[in-house]
């Protein structure tokens, strides 16, 4: 049973602050830019062809010859879906008739590409309709449907318009018929539709959606996941030559209830776990929830970077094994950290524990934000914790670890994922129970809770450490997460100090109209040490202040960070605010620089020259040209 | 012009010492075991089929139908060649009629598999004779020929028997006809035949061999190495799907004289450079020698592990870029370090500089020896500098880094390479000029120099640090390399101290019969620091004593080396001698152990508990079961 649930998008109205500035960037730069990409109008980026694919698919349905009319990845459609989803979130809070008109037209184009029977996918509609549903392993049909379902719900919630919702209900019904009524075997190669069907179910009450989500989750991994092998034996074509027998890659090596280690493609993994957590609380499935807890622990206790990045290898963009967390060859895909937030948010609905919020915050303020250049125009897919120009992006093992954010890629999963996650930030930040208002993350703005409480939150987080909650209307319990990093926290209610006894990371305060709850969080910048089981970080420390993990870039440190050594016995000072880093505060620490030696190996201990080191928030790195970067420094 | 050259195998007779014990192991264990493998009689190892391939090839030549009679890698033949080469070296010094008879029979079998026109290769003879010479990129015909040429020269030098020598001269003539007389384009995908042809030329005086070696070296990389692309366009089959356009992998991106960075498959690279260095001094080709110097510097100044391992990535078993030297995902193939010794030895023939001997010593005593289990029965192909059971050999990025030496592989390049390198150690250790006896490496035994000087060397190196040279007969100059690691060295001639002024790393002493030169090398164990450009080693130190690099294994250090920290301000003590490590002396150092934390990341600085750390020679690691191992420790 869900103890509390995410608020819906319209319940939160941001006020001026860190989040609203990011949402403004999404609205003013990212959404328009991404639309131009979808329409092949953006300069300098690779061809997308997304809109044209839909136009061609519609023509194909009318029987016209569109020849080789599909271009892009097999999951190219999903870019449009993620864009529409972000637009829905944005319109919910910032009405924009022009943007809405643009989105409506795109929805018309998409709707026209839906087959009479409800099928919707341009790759198969254009290329070969007979191949529909014959390659679940690689085909991404269910993945794309899932993203359109999410978009449909978002757009409906944001605008009240249900055209896309109807399209996707019809599509869901088509899928239901195929897999349930007609009993075709199989489940998605890339999980996504499961979590989307649950959203669609909640938005429409359509039971088939719930049933279908449950079905896909339950059949996954039956008989050791041999479905994909049998499926492959029946076809003579492939998209990428995926290994049908790699049950780890697609999380199908065992029924999901028996899984304990987070394995395989990290985005697939967290999308699946998100759906599992959602379904578990929706259906009171304690066995399923227990699997989610194990998988959560596997990720966050043993397989997660300090930045909230997950999936440490580029080989299969995947999880590897416990404590294998290389900094320089990390994959740590931006999308995977978005997915980790989704998983955390769903876990919170049945397990009220600050750890979920802590990880959500870590993932968002570090890896998710790092995914986007500060001007919203370039994007990291891969988020290493150490970058060395000359090696990173060049050596075969470091090919994926670019020293600079690329423009929109041919495979554009991450940019729209960042956009939709930022645009929907309020739904991760706030939740509600029967009479309790949950504040999982700090986000300035006003929230209308369904049980009648109106709350205002004022804060400059993550650079400001005081958070003020004012009850504008109504009464109830205010549950505020106190992050694990905040060792010294104080709270006052209407000026009078109150107890800070937390229950699983939350303080619970009964409030009514006019009450003011002030919380002051621990603003110290501190050294972080890693378990020595994580071999890459032995002898090293990192720096964290509040939610932000810091890093050292060459541009602030004489060009060379590899020679820097921290003196972790010294205090860390908060330094200047950098306008070129969007107003981020830098930190300065004492340390030394190891003198360069002529030879690769030497018996002479290299001299250490005392220096002051400057650190910047990890999410801001790579905004000032190519240079060395390191999160963990020897101390 | 060669200032000095390697002695031939019979000139050195080992006496009791480290080298002779290893040669005994090769003679008594490795050579018999490897012969059983070649004949598919060894238990527990993968099928080799090498001898049967030759038998089947001979049958195929007689027109018999041998069906699918070839088994193994395309270069499977070369295992027999490397075995015979090692046998030749061994018989030169330790006559063994039984072994010689076995080898003679194998040579008969091989000779019978030679085609009338001189062609010799079982893969193509059995599978499809029409494909001969149509896939130089992958086919390894020239590579196998090269190994048989080396074997022929070794066996002739060791036994005086020339049957294989004649076979290979006929084979060389066949190759000459194809590439020179008939002007077929092309050069070996895997360099090897070039260095072998030069050996064959010196053994026989056959000018065509020199001309052919020179030809292959000169045409390599012409027109950006487009030959492989054109070759590929003409055929409809492939062995492994090698990328014909990857000019780096096969060192063909530019003419060899224009190359500066050591790139691509590391074994191919050093085999090529060995031939280049040999040819350069053979033909007084200063331009070619200059390229060799640049490539040497690229390897040893920027791309070599402290262990003398080279080729830092498993992706293509290749060099990457400067200072990219990961410890845990290292490739550092045993064969590549053998090849580095070959390259060093050839460089020394024209450039008398102790740096070449230093690297030869580093490669031999660390990576080459590490390639073989102390009992001679199992072999490492890959030589990481950090191993963590649970990650190493398991994670996709660490797949090649095994925590335990495997038995003979399907691809058995390294075991026979180690065997032949150890068996021929004397030829790397000693060289001779017109009247100068060169002692490049320390090896106990007697040497007959061609100019009439007979020398005895007594030493327990690498564990003993005194080296005594006695002139048994004749007169001349003794040139002894003083290693760069020996900061404090003393030398006496007939008991009287002599100057230790080195010239490019060598002392030169005029001696005559009865003279005794005693050298005492620096026996201190010392910390080694790496340039901070090698990101993996920042904040860390390693330990070296003499030629030996040490490492820390779990078995000596409470199971866990990841939590160890060195106190490099303390002296390193020489500890007990371990019989289970073949009599290796261990070292003990002061340091601390970082207490285990419950969480992956923590603000609390973990407690450091003082401990004594035990280090063992790197080449002995992995002989006591699977456990953690580290060369570089934080200090």
Short mmCIF file of N, CA, C and O in Angstrom, two decimals, chain B residues 153 279 360 405 579:
data_model
loop_
_atom_site.label_atom_id
_atom_site.label_comp_id
_atom_site.label_asym_id
_atom_site.label_seq_id
_atom_site.Cartn_x
_atom_site.Cartn_y
_atom_site.Cartn_z
N UNK B 153 67.13 -22.16 -36.82
CA UNK B 153 68.44 -21.62 -36.46
C UNK B 153 68.84 -22.11 -35.07
O UNK B 153 69.97 -22.55 -34.84
N UNK B 279 67.92 -4.83 -38.41
CA UNK B 279 68.23 -4.43 -39.78
C UNK B 279 69.02 -3.13 -39.81
O UNK B 279 69.96 -2.98 -40.59
N UNK B 360 65.58 -4.62 -20.19
CA UNK B 360 65.60 -6.06 -20.42
C UNK B 360 65.48 -6.79 -19.09
O UNK B 360 64.72 -7.74 -18.94
N UNK B 405 46.89 -18.29 -12.57
CA UNK B 405 47.43 -18.69 -13.87
C UNK B 405 46.60 -19.84 -14.45
O UNK B 405 46.41 -20.85 -13.78
N UNK B 579 60.44 -20.81 1.10
CA UNK B 579 60.68 -21.96 0.22
C UNK B 579 59.51 -22.16 -0.73
O UNK B 579 59.69 -22.55 -1.89
#
